[in-house]
Coordinates of C-alpha atoms and ligand atoms in Angstrom, one line a residue:
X1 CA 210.0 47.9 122.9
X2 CA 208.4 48.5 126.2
X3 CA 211.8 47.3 128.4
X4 CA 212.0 45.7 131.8
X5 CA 212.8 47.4 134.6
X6 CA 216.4 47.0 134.6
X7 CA 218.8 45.7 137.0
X8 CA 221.1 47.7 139.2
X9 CA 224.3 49.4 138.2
X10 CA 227.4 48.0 136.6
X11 CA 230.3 50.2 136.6
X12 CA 232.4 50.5 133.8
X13 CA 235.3 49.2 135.9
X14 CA 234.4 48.2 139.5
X15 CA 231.4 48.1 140.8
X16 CA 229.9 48.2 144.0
X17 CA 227.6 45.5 145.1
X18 CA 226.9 43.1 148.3
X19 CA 228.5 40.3 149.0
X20 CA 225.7 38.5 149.7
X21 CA 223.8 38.6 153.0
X22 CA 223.2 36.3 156.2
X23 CA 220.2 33.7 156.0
X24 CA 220.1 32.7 152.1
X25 CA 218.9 29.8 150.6
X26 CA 220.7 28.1 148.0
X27 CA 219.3 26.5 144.4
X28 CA 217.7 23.8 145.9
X29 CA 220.1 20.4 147.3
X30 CA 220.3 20.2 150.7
X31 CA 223.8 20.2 150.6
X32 CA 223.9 23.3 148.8
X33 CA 221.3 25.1 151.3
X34 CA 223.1 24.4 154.5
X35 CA 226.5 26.0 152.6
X36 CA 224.7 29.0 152.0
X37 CA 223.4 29.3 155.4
X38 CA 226.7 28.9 156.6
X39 CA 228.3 31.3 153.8
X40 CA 226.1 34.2 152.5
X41 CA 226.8 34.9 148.7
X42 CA 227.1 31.4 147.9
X43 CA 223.9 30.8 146.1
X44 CA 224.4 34.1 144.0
X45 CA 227.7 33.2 143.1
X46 CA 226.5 29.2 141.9
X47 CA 223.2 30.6 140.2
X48 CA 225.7 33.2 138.2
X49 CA 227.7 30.3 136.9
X50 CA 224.8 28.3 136.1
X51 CA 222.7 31.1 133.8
X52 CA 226.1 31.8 132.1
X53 CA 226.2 28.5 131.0
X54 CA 222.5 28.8 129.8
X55 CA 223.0 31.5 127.6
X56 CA 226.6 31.1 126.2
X57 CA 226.6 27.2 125.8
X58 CA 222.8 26.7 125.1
X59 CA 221.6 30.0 123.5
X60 CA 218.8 31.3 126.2
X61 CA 218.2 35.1 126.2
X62 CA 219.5 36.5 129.7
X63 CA 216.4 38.2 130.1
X64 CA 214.6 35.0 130.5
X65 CA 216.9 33.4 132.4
X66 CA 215.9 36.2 135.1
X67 CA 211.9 36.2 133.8
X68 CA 209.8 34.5 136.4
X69 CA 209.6 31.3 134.8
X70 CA 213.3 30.9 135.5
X71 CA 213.2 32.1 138.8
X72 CA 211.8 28.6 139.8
X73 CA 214.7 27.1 138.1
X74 CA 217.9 28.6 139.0
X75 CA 217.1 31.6 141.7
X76 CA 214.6 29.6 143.7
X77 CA 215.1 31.1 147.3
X78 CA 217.1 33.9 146.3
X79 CA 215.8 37.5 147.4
X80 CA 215.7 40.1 145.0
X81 CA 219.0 41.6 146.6
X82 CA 220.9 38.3 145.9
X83 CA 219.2 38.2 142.4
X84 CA 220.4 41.5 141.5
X85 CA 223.8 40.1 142.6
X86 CA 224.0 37.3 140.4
X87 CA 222.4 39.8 137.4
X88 CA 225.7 41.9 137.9
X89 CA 227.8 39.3 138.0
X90 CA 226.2 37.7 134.5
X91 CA 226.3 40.8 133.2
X92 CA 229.7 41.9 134.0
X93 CA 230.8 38.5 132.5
X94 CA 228.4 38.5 129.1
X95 CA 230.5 42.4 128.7
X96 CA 234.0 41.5 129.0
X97 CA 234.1 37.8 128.3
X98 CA 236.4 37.8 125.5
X99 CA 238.8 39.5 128.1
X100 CA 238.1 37.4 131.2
X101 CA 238.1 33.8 128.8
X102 CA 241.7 35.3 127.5
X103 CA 243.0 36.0 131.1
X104 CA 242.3 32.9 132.3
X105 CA 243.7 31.1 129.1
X106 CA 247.0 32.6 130.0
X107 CA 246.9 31.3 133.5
X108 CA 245.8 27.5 132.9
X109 CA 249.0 26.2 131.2
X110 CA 247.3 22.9 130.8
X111 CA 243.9 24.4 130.4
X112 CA 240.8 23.1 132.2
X113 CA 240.7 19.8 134.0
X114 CA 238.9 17.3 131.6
X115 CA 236.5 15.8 134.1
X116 CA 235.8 19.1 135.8
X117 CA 232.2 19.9 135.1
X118 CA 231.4 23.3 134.0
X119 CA 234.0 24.3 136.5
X120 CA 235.0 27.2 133.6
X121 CA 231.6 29.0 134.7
X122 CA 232.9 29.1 138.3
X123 CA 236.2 30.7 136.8
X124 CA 234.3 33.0 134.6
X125 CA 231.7 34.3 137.6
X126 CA 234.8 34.8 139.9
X127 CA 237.2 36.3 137.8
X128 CA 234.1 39.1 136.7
X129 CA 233.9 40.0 140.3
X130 CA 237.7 40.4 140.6
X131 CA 238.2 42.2 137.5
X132 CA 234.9 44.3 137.0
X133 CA 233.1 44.4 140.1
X134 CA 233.6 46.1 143.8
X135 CA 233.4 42.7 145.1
X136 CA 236.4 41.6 148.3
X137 CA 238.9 39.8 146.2
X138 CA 239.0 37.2 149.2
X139 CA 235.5 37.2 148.5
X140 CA 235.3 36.3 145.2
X141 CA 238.1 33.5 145.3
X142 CA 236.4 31.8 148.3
X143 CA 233.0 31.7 147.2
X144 CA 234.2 30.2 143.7
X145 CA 236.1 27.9 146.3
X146 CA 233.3 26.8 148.0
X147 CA 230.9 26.4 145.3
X148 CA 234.0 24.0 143.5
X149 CA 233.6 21.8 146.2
X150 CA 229.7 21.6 146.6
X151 CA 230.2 20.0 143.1
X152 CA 231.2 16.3 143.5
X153 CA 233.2 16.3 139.9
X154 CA 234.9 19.5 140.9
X155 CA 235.5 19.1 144.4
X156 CA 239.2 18.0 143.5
X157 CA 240.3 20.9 142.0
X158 CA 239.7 23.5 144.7
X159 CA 242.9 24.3 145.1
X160 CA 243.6 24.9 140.9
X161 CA 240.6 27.1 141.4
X162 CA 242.2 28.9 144.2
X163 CA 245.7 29.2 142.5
X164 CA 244.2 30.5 139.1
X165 CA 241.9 33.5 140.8
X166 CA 244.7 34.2 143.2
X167 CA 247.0 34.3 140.0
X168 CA 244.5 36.6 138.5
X169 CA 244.5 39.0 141.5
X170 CA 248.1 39.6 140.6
X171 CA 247.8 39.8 137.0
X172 CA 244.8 42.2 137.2
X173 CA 246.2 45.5 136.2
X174 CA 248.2 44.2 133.4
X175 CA 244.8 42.8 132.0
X176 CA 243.0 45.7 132.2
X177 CA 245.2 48.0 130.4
X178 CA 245.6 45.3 127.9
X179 CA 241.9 44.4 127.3
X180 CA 240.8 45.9 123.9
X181 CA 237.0 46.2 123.5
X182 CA 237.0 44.9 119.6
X183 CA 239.8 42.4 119.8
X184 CA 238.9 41.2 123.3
X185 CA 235.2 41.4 123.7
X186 CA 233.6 41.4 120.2
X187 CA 233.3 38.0 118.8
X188 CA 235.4 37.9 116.0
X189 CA 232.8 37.3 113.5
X190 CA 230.8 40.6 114.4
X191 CA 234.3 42.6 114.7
X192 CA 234.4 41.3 111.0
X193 CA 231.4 42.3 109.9
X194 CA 231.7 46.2 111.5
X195 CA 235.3 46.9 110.7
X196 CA 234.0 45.9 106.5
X197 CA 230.6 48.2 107.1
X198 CA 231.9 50.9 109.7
X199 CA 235.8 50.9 109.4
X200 CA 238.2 50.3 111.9
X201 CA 237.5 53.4 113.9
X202 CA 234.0 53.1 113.4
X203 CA 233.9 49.3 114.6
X204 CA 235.9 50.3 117.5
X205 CA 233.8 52.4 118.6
X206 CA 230.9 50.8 118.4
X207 CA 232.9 48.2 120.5
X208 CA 233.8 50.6 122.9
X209 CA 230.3 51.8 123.9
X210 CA 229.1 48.7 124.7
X211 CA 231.0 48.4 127.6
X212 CA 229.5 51.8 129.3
X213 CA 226.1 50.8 131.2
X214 CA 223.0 52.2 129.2
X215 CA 221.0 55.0 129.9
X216 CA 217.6 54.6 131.1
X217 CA 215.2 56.4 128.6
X218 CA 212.1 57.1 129.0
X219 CA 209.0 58.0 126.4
X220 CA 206.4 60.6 127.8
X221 CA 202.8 60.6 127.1
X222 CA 202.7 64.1 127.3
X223 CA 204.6 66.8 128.9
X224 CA 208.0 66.1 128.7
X225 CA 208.7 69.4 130.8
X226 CA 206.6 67.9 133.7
X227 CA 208.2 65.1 134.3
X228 CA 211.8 65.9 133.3
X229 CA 211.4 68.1 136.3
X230 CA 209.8 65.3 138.5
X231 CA 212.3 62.7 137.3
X232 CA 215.3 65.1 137.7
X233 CA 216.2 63.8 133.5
X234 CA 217.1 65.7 130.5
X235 CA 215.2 66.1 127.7
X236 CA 217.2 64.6 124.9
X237 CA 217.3 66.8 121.1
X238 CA 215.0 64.0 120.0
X239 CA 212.3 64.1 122.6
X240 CA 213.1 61.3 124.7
X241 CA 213.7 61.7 128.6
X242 CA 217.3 60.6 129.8
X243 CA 217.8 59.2 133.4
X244 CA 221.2 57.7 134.4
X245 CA 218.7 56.8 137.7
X246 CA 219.7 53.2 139.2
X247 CA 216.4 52.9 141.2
X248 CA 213.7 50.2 139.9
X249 CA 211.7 51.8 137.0
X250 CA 208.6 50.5 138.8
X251 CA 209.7 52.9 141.8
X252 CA 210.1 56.6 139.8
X253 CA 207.2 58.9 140.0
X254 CA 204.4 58.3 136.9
X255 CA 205.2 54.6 136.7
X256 CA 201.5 53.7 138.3
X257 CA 200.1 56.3 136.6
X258 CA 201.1 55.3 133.2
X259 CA 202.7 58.6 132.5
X260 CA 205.2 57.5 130.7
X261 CA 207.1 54.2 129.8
X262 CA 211.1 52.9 129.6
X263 CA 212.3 53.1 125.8
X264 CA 215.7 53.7 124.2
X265 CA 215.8 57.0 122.4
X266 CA 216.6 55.5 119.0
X267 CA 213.3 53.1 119.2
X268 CA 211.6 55.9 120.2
X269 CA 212.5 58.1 116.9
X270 CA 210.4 54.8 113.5
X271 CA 206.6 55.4 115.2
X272 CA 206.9 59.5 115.3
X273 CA 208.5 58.7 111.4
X274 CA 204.4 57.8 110.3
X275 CA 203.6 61.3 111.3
X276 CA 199.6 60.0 112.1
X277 CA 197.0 61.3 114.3
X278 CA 193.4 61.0 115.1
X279 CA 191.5 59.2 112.6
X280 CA 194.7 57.4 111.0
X281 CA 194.1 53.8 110.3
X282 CA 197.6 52.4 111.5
X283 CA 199.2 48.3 111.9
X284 CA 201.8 47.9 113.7
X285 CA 203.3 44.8 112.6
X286 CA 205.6 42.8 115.0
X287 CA 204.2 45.3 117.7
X288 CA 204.5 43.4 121.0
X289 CA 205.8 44.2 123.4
X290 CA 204.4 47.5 122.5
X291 CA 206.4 50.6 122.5
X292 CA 206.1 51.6 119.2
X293 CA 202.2 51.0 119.3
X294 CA 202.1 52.7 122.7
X295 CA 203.1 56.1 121.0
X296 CA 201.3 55.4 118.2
X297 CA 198.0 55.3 119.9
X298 CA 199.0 58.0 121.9
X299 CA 199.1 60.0 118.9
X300 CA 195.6 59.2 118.5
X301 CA 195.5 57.0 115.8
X302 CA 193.3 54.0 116.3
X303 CA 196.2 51.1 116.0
X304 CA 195.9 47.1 115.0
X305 CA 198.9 46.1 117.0
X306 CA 199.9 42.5 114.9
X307 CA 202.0 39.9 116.3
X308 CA 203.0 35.8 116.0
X309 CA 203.8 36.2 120.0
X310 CA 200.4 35.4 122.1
X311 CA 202.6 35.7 125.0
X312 CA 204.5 39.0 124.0
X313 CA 201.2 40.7 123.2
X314 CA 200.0 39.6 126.5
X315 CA 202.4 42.0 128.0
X316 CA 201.6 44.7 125.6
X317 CA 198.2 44.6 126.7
X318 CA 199.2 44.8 130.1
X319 CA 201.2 48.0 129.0
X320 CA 198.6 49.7 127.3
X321 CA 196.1 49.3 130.5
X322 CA 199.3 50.8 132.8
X323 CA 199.5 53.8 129.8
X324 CA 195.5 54.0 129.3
X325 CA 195.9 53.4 125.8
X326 CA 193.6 51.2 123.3
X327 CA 194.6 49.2 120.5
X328 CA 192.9 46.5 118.6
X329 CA 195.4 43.2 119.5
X330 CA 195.3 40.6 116.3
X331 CA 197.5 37.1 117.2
X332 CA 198.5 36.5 113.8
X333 CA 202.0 35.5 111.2
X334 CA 202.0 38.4 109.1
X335 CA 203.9 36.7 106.4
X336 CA 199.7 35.2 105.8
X337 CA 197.9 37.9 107.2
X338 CA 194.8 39.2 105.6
X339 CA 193.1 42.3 106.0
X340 CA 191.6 45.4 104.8
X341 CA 194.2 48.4 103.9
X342 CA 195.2 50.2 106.4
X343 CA 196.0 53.9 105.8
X344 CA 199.7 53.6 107.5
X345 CA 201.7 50.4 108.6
X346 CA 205.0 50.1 111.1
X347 CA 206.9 47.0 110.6
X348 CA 209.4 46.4 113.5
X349 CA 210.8 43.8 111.8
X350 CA 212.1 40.6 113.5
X351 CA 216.2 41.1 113.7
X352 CA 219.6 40.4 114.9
X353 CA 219.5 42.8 117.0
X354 CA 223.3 43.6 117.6
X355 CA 222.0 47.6 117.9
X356 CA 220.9 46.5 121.4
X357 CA 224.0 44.7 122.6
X358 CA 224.5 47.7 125.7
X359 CA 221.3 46.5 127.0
X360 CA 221.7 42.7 126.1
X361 CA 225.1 42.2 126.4
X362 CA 223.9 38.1 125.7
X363 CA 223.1 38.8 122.1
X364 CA 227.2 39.2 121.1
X365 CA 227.4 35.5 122.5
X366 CA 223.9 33.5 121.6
X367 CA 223.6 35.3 117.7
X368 CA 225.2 33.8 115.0
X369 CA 226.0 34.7 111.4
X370 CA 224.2 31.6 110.0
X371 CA 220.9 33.6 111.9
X372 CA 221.0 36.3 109.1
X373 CA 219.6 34.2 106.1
X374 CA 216.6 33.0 107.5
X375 CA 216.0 36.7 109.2
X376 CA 216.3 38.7 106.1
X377 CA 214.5 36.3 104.0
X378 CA 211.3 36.7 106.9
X379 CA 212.1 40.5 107.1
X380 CA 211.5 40.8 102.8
X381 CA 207.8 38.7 103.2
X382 CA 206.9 41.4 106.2
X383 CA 208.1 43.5 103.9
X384 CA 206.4 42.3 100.9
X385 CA 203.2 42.0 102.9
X386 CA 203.3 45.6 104.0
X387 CA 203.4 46.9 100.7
X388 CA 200.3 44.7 99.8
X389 CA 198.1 46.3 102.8
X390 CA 199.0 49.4 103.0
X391 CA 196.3 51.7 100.7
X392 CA 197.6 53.3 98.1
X393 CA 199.0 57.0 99.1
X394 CA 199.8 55.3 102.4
X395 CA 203.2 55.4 104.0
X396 CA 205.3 52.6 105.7
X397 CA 207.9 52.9 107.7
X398 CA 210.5 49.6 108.2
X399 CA 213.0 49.4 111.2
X400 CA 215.4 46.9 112.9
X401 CA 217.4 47.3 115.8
X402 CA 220.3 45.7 114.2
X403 CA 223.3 47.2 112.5
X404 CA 224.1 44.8 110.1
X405 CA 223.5 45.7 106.4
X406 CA 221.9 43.1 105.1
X407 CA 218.6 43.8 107.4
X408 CA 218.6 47.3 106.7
X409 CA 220.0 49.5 104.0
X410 CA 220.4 46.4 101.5
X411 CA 216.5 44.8 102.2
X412 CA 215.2 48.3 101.6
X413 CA 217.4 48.5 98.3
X414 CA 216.3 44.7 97.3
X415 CA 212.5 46.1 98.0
X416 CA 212.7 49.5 95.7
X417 CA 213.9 47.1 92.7
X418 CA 211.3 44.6 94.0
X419 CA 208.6 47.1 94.0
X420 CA 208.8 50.0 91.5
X421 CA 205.7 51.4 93.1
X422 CA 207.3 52.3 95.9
X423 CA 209.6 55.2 96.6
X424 CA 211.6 55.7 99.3
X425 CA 210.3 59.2 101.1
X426 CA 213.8 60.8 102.6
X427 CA 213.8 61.3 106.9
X428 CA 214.6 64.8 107.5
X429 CA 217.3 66.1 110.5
X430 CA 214.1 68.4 112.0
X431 CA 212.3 64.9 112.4
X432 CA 215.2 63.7 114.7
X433 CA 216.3 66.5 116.5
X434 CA 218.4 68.1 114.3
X435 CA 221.3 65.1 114.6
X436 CA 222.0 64.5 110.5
X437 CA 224.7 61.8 111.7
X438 CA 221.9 59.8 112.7
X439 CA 220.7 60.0 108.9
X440 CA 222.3 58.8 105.8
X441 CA 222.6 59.7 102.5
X442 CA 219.5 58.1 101.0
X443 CA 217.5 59.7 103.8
X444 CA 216.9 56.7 106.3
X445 CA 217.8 56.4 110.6
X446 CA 221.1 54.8 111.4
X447 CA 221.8 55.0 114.6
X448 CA 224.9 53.6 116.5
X449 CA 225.7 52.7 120.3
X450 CA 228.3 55.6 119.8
X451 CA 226.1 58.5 119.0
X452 CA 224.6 60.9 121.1
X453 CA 227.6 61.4 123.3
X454 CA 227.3 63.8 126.3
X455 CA 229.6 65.7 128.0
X456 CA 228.6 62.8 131.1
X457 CA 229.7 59.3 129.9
X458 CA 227.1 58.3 131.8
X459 CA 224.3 59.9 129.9
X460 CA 225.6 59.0 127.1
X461 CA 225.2 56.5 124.0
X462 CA 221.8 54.9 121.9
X463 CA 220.5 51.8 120.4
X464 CA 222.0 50.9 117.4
X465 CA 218.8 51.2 115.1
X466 CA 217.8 51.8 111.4
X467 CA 214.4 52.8 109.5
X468 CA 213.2 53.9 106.3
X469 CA 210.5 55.8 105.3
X470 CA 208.5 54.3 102.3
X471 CA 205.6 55.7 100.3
X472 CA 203.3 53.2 98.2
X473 CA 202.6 55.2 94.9
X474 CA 199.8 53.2 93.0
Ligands
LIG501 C1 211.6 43.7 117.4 S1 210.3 42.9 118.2 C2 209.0 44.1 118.1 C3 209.1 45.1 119.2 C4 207.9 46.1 119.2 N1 207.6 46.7 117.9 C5 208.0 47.2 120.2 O1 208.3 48.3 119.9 O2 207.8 46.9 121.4 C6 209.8 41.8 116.9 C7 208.5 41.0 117.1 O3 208.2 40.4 115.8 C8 207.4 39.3 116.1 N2 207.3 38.4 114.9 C9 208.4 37.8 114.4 N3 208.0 37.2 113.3 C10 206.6 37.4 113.1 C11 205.7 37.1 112.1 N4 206.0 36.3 111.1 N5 204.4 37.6 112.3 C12 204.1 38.3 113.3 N6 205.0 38.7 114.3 C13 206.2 38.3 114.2 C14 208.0 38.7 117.4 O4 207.1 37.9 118.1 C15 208.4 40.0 118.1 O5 207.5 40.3 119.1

C-alpha cells in the first residue's frame, strides 16, 4: 500500500525523545488542562494510556487512533511534537508488551487494584518509557503519578503506582536480558502457529525482527539512480529505494513532485510479477490505497483500480494526482463484480496481515485466530472471481501480506484443484533480484520480516508477504 508518513524513531532499546514541552494542553477537562500547563508531558503521557486501551481492549487499528478523525478525540490540543511523543510511547508498548505486562506481573503481588480504572494503561505507558525509551526515569514515574491522580478512581493509589515503577527501575536490567521476543512478545497463539509452519528457529526469528524499527522504502517512478543519490538511500537487489531517514516522508526531496512514493520492498515485488505495459488491460482488485495500482499505471497499462473502500480509494486518488498517474476508480464488492475481461488482474487480497507486524506492531494484539475463517473463505470468492474475469491467456497474480498458510500457499493449492484451468506459472529469482530464499519450491514469493538482512541492522528486514503467479489456460 501507499503508507503514511511514519512517526519518528523508536530505538531498539532506548530511545530518545522529549519529555514533553512548556504550554501544552491536555485532552480536554479543565482539570486536566491546568495539570498540563503546570506539568509539560502530562497530556502525552494520559493520551498514550488512553489509545492503548483503544487498540488492545477494543480492537482499533493504531493508525487510526492517530488518523485525523481521532485527533479530535484523544490528541485534541496536542502539537505534533507531543503527538509523536505519545506515538513512541504506543508504539514502544504495542512492541514489547508481553515483556512489560510480565514485569509488572512480577511486581504486583496482589495484582491490580479492583476499582482502579484502567490504571494498567498508566503502568503500561510508564514502564515503556522506563524500559524502551530515553525518557528521565523520574520523568516517567512522575507523570504516570500525576496522571493517577487526575483520575478520581485512581487517585488513591498514587503511591502503588509510584512503588511499582520505582520497583521497576530496579528490576530493569534483569528484565531486559530476560525478555525473549517469541515467549515474551508474541501472543502465544501466533508463536503457535510459526514455530508449526517456520520451526523454532524460524519462528524466532521472525519474532526477533519485529522488534528492530522498519526501514523506510521507497518506490521510484523512474530513475532509481537519481534519487538514491538525492535521497542519500540504497538501491535494494529488488529495485526498491532503502532510507533508514527519520525525517517526515512529506519533507524528503520528490515528495511534491510525485517522484516517488513510501512502500515496503516486499509489496513492491506482486504488481512488477504481471509483467504489463502500454496497452495492457489490468484490475487491480482490493487496490486502495494504491501502491500496487500506482506502479502498475506507471508501467503504462491503463488500470481499473477496484475496491469495497469509498474512503480508502479516496486516498488513492489523492495519490495518484501527487504521482500524475491515471486510473479508472470502480467502488465496488468484488465478490459481485461484473465486467468485461480484462487482459491481467492483481488481487491484493484482504488478510491477516501478520507480514506487517514491524510497521503495525497493533496487529499481534487486535488479530485473532477466529479472523482466519471468514478471511480465507472471502480471499477464495476474490479468488474465484478473478479467474472468471480474467480473458483467457491472461495472467493473475494473488498476494497477502500475511504469513499464515492458510491465506497463501494452501488457498492457492485449494484454487488449482478448484480450477483445473488454471496453472500455476513459477516466479523466477531474476524477477526478484536474484534472492531465491524469497521464493519457494512451487515457484511463489514468501517473504519474512527476517530476510534481506544488511550488514546495518538498521537497514535491514521486509514485510512478511506471499504471491503467486497464475495463468488461466481456457
Ligand atoms: C491489502 S489492502 C489493499 C492494498 C492495496 N492493494 C495497495 O497496494 O495499496 C485490501 C483492500 O481490500 C479491500 N476489500 C476487502 N474486501 C473487499 C471486497 N469484497 N471487494 C472489494 N474490495 C475489498 C479493502 O477495502 C482494502 O482496501
Amino acid at each position: 500500500m501507499i503508507e503514511s508518513p511514519r512517526p519518528p524513531a523508536e530505538r531498539r532499546r532506548r530511545q530518545k525523545v522529549s519529555v514533553g514541552r512548556p504550554g501544552q494542553i491536555a485532552c480536554g477537562q479543565n482539570r486536566e488542562r491546568q495539570a498540563e500547563d503546570d506539568c509539560p508531558g502530562l497530556a502525552a503521557r494520559i493520551a498514550a494510556a488512553a489509545i492503548l486501551n483503544d487498540i488492545v481492549a477494543r480492537s482499533h487499528p493504531l493508525d487510526e487512533c492517530f488518523s485525523s478523525g481521532a485527533i479530535v478525540s484523544r490528541l485534541g490540543g496536542l502539537d505534533p511534537r507531543d503527538i509523536a511523543l505519545t506515538r513512541s510511547i504506543v508504539t514502544a508498548a504495542l512492541r514489547r508488551l508481553g515483556t512489560i505486562r510480565a514485569a509488572l506481573a512480577e511486581l504486583m503481588e496482589k495484582g491490580l487494584p479492583r476499582q482502579a480504572t484502567y490504571l494498567e494503561w498508566t503502568l503500561i505507558a510508564a514502564a515503556a518509557q522506563i524500559l524502551f525509551l530515553d525518557v528521565p526515569d523520574h520523568a516517567a514515574v512522575d507523570l504516570a503519578v500525576r496522571a493517577t491522580r487526575l483520575e478520581t478512581k485512581n487517585a488513591p493509589y498514587t503511591s502503588f503506582v509510584n512503588g511499582v515503577l520505582r520497583n521497576l527501575i530496579r528490576a530493569r536490567e534483569k528484565i531486559l536480558l530476560e525478555s525473549d521476543p517469541l515467549n515474551h512478545d508474541t501472543p502465544v497463539w501466533l508463536a503457535t502457529r510459526w514455530r508449526k509452519t517456520y520451526g523454532e528457529a524460524g519462528a524466532r526469528a521472525i519474532a526477533s525482527a519485529h522488534r528492530n524499527e522498519p526501514t523506510l522504502d521507497l518506490t521510484v517512478l523512474s530513475d532509481p539512480l537519481l534519487w538514491a543519490e538525492r535521497l542519500g538511500a540504497t538501491i535494494l537487489p529488488t529495485g526498491s529505494l532503502r532510507l533508514s531517514s527519520h525525517r517526515p516522508v512529506t519533507e524528503l526531496a520528490g515528495f511534491s513532485d510525485g517522484g516517488w512514493f513510501v512502500q515496503d520492498a516486499a509489496a513492491a515485488l506482486p504488481a512488477r510479477l504481471l509483467h504489463v505495459g502500454p496497452g495492457t488491460r489490468v484490475a487491480d482488485f482490493c487496490a486502495a490505497p494504491g501502491g500496487k495500482a500506482a506502479q502498475l499505471a506507471a508501467a503504462g497499462a491503463e488500470v481499473t483500480a477496484i475496491d469495497r473502500s469509498a474512503e480508502r480509494l479516496k486516498r488513492l486518488a489523492a495519490n495518484f494526482a501527487r504521482l500524475n498517474l491515471h486510473a479508472d476508480v470502480i467502488v465496488a464488492d468484488i465478490a459481485a463484480l461484473k465486467a468485461p475481461p480484462f487482459d491481467a488482474i492483481l488481487l491484493d487480497a484482504p488478510c491477516l496481515a501478520t507480514g506487517t507486524i514491524r510497521r503495525h506492531p497493533d496487529i499481534a494484539w487486535t488479530k485473532k485466530p477466529r479472523d482466519i475463517p471468514a478471511l480465507t473463505a472471502l480471499q477464495a470468492r476474490l479468488l474465484d472471481k478473478a479467474v472468471e474475469l480474467v480473458k483467457p491467456g491472461g495472467m493473475i497474480v494473488y498476494c497477502t501480506c500475511s504469513i499464515e498458510p492458510e491465506e497463501n500457499e494452501m488457498q492457492i493449492s485449494a484454487l488449482l484443484r478448484r480450477q483445473p484451468g488454471v496453472i500455476r506459472v513459477p516466479i523466477m529469482p531474476d524477477e526478484v533480484g536474484g534472492l531465491t530464499e524469497i521464493l519457494n519450491e512451487s515457484g511463489e514469493l514468501r517473504t519474512l520480516p527476517f530476510h534481506l538482512q544488511a550488514a546495518d541492522s538498521r537497514l535491514s528486514g521486509l514485510d512478511g508477504f506471499f504471491a503467486a503467479r497464475l495463468l488461466r489456460c481456457g
